[in-house]
Coordinates of C-alpha atoms and ligand atoms in Angstrom, one line a residue:
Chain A
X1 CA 0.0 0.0 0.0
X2 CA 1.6 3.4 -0.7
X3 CA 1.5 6.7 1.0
X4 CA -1.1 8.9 0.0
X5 CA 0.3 12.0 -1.8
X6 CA 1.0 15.0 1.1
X7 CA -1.2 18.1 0.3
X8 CA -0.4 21.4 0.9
X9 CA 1.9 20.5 4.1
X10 CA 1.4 23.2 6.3
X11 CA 2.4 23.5 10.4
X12 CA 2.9 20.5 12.2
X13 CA -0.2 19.7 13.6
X14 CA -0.4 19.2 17.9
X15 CA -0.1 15.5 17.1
X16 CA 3.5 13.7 17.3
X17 CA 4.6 11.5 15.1
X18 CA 2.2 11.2 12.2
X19 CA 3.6 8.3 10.3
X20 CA 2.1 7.0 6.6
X21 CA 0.2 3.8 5.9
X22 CA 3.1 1.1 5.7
X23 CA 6.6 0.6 6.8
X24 CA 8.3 0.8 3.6
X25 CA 8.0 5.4 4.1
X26 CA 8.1 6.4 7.5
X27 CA 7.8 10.3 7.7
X28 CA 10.4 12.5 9.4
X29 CA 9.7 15.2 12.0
X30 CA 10.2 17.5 9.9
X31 CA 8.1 17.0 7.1
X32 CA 5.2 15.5 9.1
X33 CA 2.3 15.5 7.1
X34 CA -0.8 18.2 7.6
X35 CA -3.6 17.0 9.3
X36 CA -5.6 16.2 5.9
X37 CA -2.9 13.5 5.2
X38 CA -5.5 10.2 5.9
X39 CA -3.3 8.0 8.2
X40 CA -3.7 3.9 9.2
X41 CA -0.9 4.5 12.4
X42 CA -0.5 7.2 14.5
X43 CA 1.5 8.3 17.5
X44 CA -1.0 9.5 20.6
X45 CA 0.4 9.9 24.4
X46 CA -2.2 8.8 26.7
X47 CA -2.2 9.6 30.6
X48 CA -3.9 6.4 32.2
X49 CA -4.2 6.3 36.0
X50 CA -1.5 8.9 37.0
X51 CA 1.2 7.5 34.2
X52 CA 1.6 9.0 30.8
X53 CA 2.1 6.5 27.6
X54 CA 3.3 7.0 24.1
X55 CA 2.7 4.2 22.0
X56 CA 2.2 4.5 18.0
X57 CA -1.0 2.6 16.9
X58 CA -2.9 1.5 14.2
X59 CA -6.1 4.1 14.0
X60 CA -8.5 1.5 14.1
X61 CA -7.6 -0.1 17.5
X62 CA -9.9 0.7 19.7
X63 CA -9.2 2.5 23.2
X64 CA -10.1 -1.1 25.1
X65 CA -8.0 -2.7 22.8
X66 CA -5.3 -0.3 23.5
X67 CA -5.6 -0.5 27.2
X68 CA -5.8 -4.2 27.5
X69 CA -3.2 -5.4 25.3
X70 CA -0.9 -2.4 24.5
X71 CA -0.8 -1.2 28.3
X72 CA -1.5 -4.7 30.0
X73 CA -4.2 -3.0 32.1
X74 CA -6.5 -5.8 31.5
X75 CA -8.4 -5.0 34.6
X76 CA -11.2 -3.0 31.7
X77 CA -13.3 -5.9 30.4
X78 CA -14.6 -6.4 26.8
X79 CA -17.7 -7.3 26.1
X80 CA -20.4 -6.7 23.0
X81 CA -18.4 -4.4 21.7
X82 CA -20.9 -1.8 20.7
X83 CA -21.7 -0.1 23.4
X84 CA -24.3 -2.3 25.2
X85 CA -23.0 -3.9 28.0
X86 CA -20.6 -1.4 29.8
X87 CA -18.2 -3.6 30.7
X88 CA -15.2 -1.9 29.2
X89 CA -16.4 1.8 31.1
X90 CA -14.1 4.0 31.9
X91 CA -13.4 7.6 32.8
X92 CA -12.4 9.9 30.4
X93 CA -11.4 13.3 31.7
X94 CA -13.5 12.2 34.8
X95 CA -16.4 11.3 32.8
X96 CA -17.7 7.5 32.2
X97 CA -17.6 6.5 28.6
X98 CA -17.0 3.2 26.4
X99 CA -13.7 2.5 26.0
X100 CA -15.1 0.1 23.4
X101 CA -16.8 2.7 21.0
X102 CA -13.5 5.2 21.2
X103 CA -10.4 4.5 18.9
X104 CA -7.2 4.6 20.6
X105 CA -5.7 7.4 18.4
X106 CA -9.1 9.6 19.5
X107 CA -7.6 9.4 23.5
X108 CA -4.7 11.6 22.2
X109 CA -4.1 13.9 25.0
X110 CA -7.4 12.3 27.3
X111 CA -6.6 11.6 31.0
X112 CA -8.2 7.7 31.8
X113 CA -9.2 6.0 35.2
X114 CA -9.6 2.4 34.8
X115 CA -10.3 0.1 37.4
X116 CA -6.2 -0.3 38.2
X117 CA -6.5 3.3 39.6
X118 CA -9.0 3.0 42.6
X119 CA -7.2 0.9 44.5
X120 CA -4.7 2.7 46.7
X121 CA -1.8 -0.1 46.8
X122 CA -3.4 -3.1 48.7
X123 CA -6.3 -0.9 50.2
X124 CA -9.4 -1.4 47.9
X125 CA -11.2 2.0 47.5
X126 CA -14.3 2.3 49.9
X127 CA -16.2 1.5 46.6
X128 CA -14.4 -1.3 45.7
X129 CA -14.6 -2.8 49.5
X130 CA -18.5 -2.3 49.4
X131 CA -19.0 -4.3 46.9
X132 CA -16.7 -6.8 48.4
X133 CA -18.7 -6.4 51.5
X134 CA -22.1 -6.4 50.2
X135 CA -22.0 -8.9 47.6
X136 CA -22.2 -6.4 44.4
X137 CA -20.3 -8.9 42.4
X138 CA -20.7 -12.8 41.3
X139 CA -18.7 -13.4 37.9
X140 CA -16.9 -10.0 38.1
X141 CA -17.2 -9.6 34.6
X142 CA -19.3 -6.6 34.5
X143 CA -17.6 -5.0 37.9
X144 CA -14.8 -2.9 36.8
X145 CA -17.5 -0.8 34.3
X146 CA -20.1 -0.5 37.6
X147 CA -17.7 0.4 39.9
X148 CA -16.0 3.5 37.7
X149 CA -20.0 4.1 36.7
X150 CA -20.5 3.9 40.7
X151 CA -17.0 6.5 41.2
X152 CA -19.0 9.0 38.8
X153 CA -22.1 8.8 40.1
X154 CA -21.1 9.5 44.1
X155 CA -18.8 11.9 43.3
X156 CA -21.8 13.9 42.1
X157 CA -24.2 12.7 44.6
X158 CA -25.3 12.0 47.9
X159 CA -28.0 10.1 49.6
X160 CA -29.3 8.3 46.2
X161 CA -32.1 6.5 46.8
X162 CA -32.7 3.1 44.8
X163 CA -34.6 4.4 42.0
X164 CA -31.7 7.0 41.0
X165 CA -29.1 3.8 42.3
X166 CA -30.3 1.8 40.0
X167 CA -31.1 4.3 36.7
X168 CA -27.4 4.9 37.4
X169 CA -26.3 1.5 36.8
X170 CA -28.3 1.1 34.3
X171 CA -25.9 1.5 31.1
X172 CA -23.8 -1.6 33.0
X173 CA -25.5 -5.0 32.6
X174 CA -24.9 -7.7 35.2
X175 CA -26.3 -10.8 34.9
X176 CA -25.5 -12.8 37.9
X177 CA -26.6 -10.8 41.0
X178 CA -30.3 -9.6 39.9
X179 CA -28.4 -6.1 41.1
X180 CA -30.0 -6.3 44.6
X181 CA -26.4 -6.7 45.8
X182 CA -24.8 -3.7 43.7
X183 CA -27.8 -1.3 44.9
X184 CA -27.0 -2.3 48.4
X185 CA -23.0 -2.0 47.6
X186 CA -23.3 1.6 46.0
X187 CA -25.6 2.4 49.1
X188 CA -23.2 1.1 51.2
X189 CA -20.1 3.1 49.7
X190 CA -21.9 6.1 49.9
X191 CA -21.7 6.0 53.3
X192 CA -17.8 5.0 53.9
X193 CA -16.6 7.3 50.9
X194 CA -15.0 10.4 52.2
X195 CA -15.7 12.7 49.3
Chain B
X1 CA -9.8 -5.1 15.9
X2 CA -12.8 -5.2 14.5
X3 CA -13.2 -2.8 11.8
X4 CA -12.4 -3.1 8.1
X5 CA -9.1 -1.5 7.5
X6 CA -9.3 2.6 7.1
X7 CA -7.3 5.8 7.0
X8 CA -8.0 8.5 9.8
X9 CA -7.9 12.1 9.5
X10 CA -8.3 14.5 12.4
X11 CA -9.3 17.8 10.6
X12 CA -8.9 21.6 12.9
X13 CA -11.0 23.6 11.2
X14 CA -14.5 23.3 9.3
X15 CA -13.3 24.2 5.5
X16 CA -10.6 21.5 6.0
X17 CA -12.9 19.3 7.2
X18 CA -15.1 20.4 4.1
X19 CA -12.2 19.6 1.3
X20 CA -11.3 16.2 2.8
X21 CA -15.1 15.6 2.4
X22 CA -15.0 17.0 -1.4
X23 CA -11.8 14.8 -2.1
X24 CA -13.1 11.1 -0.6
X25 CA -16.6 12.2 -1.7
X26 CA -18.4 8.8 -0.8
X27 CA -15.5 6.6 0.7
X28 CA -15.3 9.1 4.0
X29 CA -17.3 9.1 7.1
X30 CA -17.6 11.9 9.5
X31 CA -16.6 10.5 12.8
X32 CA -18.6 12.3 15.8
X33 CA -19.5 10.5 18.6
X34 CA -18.6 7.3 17.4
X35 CA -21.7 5.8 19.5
X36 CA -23.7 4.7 16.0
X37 CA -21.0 4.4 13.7
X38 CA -18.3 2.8 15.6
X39 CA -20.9 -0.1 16.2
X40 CA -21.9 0.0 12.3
X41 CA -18.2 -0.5 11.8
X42 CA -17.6 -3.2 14.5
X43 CA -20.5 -4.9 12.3
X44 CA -18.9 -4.0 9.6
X45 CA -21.8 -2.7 8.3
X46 CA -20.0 0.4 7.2
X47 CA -16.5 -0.1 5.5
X48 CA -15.5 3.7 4.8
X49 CA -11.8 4.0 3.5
X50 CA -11.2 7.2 5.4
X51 CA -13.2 8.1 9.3
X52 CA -13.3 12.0 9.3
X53 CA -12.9 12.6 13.2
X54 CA -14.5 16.1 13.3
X55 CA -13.9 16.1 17.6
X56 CA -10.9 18.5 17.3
X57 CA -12.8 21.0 14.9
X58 CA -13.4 23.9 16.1
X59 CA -16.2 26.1 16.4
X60 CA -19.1 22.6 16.1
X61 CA -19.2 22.6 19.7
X62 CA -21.4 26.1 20.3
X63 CA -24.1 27.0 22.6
X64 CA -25.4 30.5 21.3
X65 CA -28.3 31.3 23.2
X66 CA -29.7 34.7 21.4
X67 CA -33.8 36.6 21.9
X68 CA -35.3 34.6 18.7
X69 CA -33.3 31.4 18.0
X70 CA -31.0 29.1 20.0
X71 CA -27.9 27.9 17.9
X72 CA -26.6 24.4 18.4
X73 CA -23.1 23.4 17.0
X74 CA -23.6 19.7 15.5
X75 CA -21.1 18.3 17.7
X76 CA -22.3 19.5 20.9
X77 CA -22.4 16.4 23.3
X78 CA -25.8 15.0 24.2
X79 CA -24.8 15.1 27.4
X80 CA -23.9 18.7 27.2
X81 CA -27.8 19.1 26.2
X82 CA -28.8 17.5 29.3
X83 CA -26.2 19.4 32.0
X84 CA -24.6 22.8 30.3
X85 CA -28.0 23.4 28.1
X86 CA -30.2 24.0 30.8
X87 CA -28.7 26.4 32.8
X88 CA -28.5 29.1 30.0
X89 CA -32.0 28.9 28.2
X90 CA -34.7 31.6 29.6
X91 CA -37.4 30.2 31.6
X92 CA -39.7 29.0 30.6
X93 CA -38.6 28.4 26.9
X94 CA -40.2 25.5 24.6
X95 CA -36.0 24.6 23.9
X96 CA -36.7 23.1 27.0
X97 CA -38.0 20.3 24.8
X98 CA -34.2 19.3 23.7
X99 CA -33.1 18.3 27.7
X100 CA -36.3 16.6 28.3
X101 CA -36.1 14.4 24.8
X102 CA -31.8 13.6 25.3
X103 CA -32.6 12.5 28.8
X104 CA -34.1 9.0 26.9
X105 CA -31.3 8.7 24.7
X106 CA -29.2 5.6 25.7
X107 CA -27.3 6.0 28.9
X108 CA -24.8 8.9 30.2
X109 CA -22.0 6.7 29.1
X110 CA -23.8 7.3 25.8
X111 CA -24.4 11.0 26.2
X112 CA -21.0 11.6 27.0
X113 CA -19.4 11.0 23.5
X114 CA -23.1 10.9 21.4
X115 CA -23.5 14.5 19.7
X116 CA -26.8 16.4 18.6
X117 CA -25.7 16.7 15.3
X118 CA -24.7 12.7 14.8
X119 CA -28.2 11.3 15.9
X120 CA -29.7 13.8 13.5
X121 CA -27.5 12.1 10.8
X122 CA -28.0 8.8 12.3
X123 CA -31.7 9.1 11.6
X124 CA -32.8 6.1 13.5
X125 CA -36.8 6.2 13.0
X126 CA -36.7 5.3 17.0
X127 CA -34.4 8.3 17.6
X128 CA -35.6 10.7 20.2
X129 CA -33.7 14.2 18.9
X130 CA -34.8 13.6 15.5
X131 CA -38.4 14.0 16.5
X132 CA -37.5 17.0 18.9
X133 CA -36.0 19.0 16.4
X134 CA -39.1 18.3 13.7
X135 CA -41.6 19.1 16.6
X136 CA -39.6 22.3 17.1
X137 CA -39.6 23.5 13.3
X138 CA -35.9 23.9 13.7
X139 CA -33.4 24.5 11.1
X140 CA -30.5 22.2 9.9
X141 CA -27.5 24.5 8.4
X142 CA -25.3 21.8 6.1
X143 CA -21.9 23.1 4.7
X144 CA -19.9 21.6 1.4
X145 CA -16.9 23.0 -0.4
X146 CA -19.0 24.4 -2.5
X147 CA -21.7 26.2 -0.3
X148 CA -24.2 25.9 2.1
X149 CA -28.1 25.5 2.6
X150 CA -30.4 25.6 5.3
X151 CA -33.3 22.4 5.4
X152 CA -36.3 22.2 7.8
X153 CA -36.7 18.9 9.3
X154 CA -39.1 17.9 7.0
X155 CA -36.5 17.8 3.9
X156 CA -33.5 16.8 6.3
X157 CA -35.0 13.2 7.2
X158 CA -36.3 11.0 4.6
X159 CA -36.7 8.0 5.8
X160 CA -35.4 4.9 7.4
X161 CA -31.7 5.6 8.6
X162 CA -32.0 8.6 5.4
X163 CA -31.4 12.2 5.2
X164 CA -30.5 15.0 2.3
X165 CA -26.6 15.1 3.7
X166 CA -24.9 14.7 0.7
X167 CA -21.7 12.9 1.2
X168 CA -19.7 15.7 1.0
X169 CA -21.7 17.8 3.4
X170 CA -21.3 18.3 6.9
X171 CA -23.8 19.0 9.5
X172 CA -22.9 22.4 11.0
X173 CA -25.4 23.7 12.9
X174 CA -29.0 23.4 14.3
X175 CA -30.6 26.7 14.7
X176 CA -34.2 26.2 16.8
X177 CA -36.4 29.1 16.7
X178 CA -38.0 30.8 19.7
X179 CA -41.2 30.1 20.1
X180 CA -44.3 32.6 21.7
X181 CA -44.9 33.4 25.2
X182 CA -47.6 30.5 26.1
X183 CA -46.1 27.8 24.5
X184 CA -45.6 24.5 26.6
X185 CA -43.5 21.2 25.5
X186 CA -43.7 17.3 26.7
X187 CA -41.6 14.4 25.7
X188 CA -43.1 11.2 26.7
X189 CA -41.7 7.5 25.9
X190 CA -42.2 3.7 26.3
X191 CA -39.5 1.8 25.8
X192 CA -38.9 -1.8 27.3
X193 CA -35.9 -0.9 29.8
X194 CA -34.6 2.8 30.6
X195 CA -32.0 3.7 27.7
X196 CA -33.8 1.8 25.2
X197 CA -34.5 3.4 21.7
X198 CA -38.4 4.2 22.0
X199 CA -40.8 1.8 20.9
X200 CA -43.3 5.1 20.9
X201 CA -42.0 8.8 21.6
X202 CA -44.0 11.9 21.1
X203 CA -42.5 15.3 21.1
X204 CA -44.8 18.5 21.5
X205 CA -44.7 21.8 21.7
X206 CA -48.1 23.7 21.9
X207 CA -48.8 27.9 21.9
X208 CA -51.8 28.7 24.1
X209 CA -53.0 32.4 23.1
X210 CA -56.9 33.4 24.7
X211 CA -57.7 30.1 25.4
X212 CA -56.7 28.8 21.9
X213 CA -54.1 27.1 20.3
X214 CA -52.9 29.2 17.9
X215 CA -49.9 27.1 16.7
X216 CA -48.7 23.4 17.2
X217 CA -45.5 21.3 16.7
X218 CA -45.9 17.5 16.7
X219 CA -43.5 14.3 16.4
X220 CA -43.3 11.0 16.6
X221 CA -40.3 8.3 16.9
X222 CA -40.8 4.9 16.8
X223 CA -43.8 4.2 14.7
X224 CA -42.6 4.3 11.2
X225 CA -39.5 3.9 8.8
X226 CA -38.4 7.1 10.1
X227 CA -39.1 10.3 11.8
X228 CA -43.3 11.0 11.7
X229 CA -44.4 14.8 11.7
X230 CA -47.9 14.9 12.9
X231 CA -49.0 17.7 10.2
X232 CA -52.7 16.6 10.3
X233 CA -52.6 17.0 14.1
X234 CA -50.9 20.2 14.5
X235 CA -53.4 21.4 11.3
X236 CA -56.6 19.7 14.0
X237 CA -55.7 21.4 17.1
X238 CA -55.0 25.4 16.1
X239 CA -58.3 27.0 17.0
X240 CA -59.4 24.1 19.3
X241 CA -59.8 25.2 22.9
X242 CA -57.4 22.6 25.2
X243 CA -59.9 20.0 26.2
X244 CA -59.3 16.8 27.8
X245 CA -62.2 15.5 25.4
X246 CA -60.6 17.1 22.1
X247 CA -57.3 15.5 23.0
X248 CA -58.7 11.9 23.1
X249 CA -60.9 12.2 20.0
X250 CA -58.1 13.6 17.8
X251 CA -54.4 11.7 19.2
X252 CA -56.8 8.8 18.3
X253 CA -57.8 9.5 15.3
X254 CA -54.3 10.5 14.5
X255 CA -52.8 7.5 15.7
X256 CA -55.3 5.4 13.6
X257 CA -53.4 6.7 10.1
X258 CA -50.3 5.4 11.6
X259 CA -48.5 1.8 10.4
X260 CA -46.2 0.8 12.6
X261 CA -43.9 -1.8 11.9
X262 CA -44.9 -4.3 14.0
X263 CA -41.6 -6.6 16.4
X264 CA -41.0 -9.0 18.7
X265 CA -42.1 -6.8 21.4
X266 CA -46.0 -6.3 19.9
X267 CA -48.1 -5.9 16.9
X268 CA -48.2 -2.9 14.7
X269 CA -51.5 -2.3 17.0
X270 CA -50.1 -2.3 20.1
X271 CA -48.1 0.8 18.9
X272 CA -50.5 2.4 17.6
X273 CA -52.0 2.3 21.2
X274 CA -48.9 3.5 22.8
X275 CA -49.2 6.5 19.9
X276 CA -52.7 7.5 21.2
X277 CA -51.9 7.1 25.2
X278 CA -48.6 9.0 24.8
X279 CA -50.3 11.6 22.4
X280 CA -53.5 12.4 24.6
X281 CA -50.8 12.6 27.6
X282 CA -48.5 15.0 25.7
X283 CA -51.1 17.5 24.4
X284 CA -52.3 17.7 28.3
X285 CA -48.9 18.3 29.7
X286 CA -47.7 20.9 26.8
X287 CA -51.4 22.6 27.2
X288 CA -50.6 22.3 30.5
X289 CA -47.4 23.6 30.8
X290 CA -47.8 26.4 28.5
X291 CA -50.7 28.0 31.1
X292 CA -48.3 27.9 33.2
X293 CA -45.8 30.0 31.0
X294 CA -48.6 32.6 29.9
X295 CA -49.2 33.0 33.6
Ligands
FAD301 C1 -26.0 1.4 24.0 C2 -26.5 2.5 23.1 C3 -27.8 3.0 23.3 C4 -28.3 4.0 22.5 N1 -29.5 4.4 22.8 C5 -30.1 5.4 22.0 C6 -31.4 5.8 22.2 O1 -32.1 5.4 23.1 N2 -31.9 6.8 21.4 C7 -31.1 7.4 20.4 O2 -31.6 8.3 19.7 N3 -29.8 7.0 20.2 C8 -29.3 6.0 21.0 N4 -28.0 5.6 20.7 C9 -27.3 6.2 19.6 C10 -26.6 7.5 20.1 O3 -27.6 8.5 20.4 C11 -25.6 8.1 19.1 O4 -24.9 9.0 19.8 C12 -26.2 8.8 17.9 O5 -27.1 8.0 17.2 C13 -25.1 9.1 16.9 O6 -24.4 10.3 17.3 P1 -22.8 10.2 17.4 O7 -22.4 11.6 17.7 O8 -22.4 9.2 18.3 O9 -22.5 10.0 15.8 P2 -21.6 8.9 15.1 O10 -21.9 7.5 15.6 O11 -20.2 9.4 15.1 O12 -22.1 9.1 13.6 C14 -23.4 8.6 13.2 C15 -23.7 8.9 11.7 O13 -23.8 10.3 11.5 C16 -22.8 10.8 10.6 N5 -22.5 12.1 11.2 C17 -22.2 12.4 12.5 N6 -22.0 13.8 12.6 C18 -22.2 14.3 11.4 C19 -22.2 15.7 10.9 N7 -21.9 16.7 11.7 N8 -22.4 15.9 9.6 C20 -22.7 14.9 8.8 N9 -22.7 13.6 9.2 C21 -22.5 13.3 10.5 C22 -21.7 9.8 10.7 O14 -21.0 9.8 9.5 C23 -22.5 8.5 10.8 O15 -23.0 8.1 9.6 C24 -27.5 4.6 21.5 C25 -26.2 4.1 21.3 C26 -25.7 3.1 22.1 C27 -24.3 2.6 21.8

């Protein structure tokens, strides 16, 4: 495959390392292509739970992808991946999205929590051991998307009742625990979480 | 990864977002949200050569509240509808319509990365901000290389998963008009489980001048191949005095011209039912509300 033909190169754009489709051309610094050069890799520096990452990648990896197998932070769970099930939530910028329906190359510059960032070294964060206390979990599968859907939610809000509880999970399917369990967990953290 | 193999373009500015769109003409996609067509690639229903990401593009993302029209950028979040949006519109204001409406769209996970101006595009017949904006009589502004043009709703959508976007045009703006003092809105929806596209959603806004309506704006999702505007309805209800009795008698009549597709979760009857419920209950609260914001 060749290298699409530059057009009217103008400044460098804000993102590194713009590199052609294929390894046979691999673009300098200096004559990095303008933005309207299409591109099938590209450079992006991501921060992920405190620690900043530059990797190159192809443009149509997606973000879950990216953080599972290019970062090892397999602790973000994949699922439908379309959007459906939440499993593979996480916060972007401190908001809760699907990590699923982003490409990597998109989280140029973006700020992630995933699950590997509640945790304080071996001390689970109050979330995390209210769910462990109150049964909020059976498979797992579905937990790391509740419990950074759960972070978002307290953050913002105190004193839930059930109803808001559970229209706040309700973008994160579980299909073990019937989500009495997580309704009494995130009730439960709400309590312990100094905020 | 699941995707067919594409190139990726991350465009600053909307005329170079317009000449990449002129030069891959029908092998591009505009890249907003991702929440529809990163799915629809997954699938690989869609196999574009080249994803336009129009997230860094500057000057898509406005809020322009002014006396006689609010201003949408086509990339404002959905989210950004439901918390920033809000705050800034006078009260009471028949834009209040758009909050109420996005609040059924998916989840916030959704919302956070979804954008006005990509559901519009999207034109899911079940969609919820298609039918707000047609209820609303708003304005769609679309850009190309080689001009622009301003559509009503009724032009924009044309069917199932269908609008007038030409491939090389780009969705710029959504300009909703003010509407009079006295005018009241409702957005009511079944759908099987909260987030759900709606199996039936009704969008109204409704002027109340000396007892009379003296203008209505009507919409339906869910009950055809696309977006329904309820022309006949608004055309029955100017001059009609708001009456629990007139409401009845005419959102079923209305909802009797309907064909629903019928699905797994009921016959094309059954949503026609769910049109005249949600319809009689929308006309009350709208009629309802907009006594409130004559008062
Ligand atoms: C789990 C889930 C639940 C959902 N539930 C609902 C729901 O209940 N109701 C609902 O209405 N939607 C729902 N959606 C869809 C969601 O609202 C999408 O955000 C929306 O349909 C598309 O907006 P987007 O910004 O994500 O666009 P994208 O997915 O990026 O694009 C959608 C289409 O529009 C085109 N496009 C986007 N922006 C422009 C533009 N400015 N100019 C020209 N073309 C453009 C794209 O090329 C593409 O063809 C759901 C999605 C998911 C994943």
């Amino acid at each position: 495959m060749t290298v699409p033909p530059t057009t009217a190169p103008t400044e460098p754009t804000s993102a590194p390392g713009t590199t052609g489709r294929g390894s046979e051309q691999t673009m300098h610094v200096e004559d990095r292509p303008a933005v309207a050069t299409p591109a099938a890799e590209k450079s992006i520096r991501v921060t992920v739970n405190g620690t900043v990452h530059e990797r190159t990648v192809s443009v149509r990896r997606s973000l879950v992808e990216f953080l599972r197998e290019d970062l090892g932070l397999t602790g973000t769970h994949v699922g439908c991946e379309h959007g459906v099930c939440g499993a593979c939530t996480v916060l972007m910028d401190g908001e809760p999205i699907r990590a699923c329906l982003m490409f990597a190359v998109q989280a140029d510059g973006a700020e992630f929590t995933t699950v590997e960032g509640l945790a304080e070294g071996d001390r689970l964060h109050p979330i995390q051991q209210a769910f462990w206390d109150h049964h909020g979990l059976q498979c797992g599968f579905c937990t790391p998307g509740i419990l950074l859907t759960t972070y978002d939610f307290l953050r913002d809000n105190r004193g839930a009742d059930e109803a808001e509880i559970r229209e706040a999970v309700s973008g994160n399917l579980c299909r073990c625990t019937g989500y009495q369990g997580i309704v009494r967990s995130v009730q439960a953290a709400d309590e312990t979480w100094e905020r | 990864m699941k995707p067919a193999p594409f190139d990726y373009l991350a465009p600053t500015t909307i005329e170079e977002t317009l000449d990449v769109l002129a030069e891959h003409g029908d092998e591009a996609k505009v890249l907003a949200g991702g929440q529809s067509l990163v799915p629809m690639l997954n699938f690989r229903l869609a196999r574009p050569a080249v994803l336009v990401d129009i997230n860094h593009v500057a000057g898509l993302d406005g809020i322009e509240v002014a006396a006689d029209s609010l201003t949408l950028g086509a990339a404002v979040r959905q989210r950004a509808l439901e918390t920033r949006l809000p705050g800034q519109l006078p009260r009471p204001s028949a834009w209040g319509l758009l909050p109420e409406a996005v609040g059924y769209v998916g989840h916030q996970q959704i919302r956070a990365r979804g954008t006005l101006g990509g559901s519009l595009a999207h034109a899911d017949p079940a969609a919820e901000l298609p039918a707000a904006v047609t209820a609303l009589g708003a304005t769609l502004c679309l850009r190309s290389a080689d001009g622009q043009r301003e559509v009503g709703p009724d032009e924009f959508f044309e069917g199932f998963f269908t609008t007038c976007l030409a491939p090389e045009e780009l969705l710029v703006a959504i300009r909703v008009p003010a509407w009079p003092a006295g005018t009241g809105t409702s957005f009511l929806e079944v759908s099987r489980r909260r987030g759900d596209f709606a199996q039936v959603a009704v969008a109204a806004a409704i002027t109340v001048a000396d007892g009379r309506i003296t203008r209505a704006g009507i919409a339906l999702a869910g009950v055809a191949g696309g977006t329904v505007h309820a022309r006949e309805l608004e055309d029955g209800l100017v001059g009609q005095a708001p009456a629990a009795g007139t409401f009845a008698e005419l959102a079923a009549d209305y909802a009797a011209t309907l064909d629903p597709p019928p699905d797994v979760h009921g016959p094309a009857e059954y949503r026609r039912a769910l049109a005249a419920h949600l319809l009689e209950r929308a006309l009350t609260e709208a009629t309802g509300r907009s006594s409130a914001a004559a008062a």
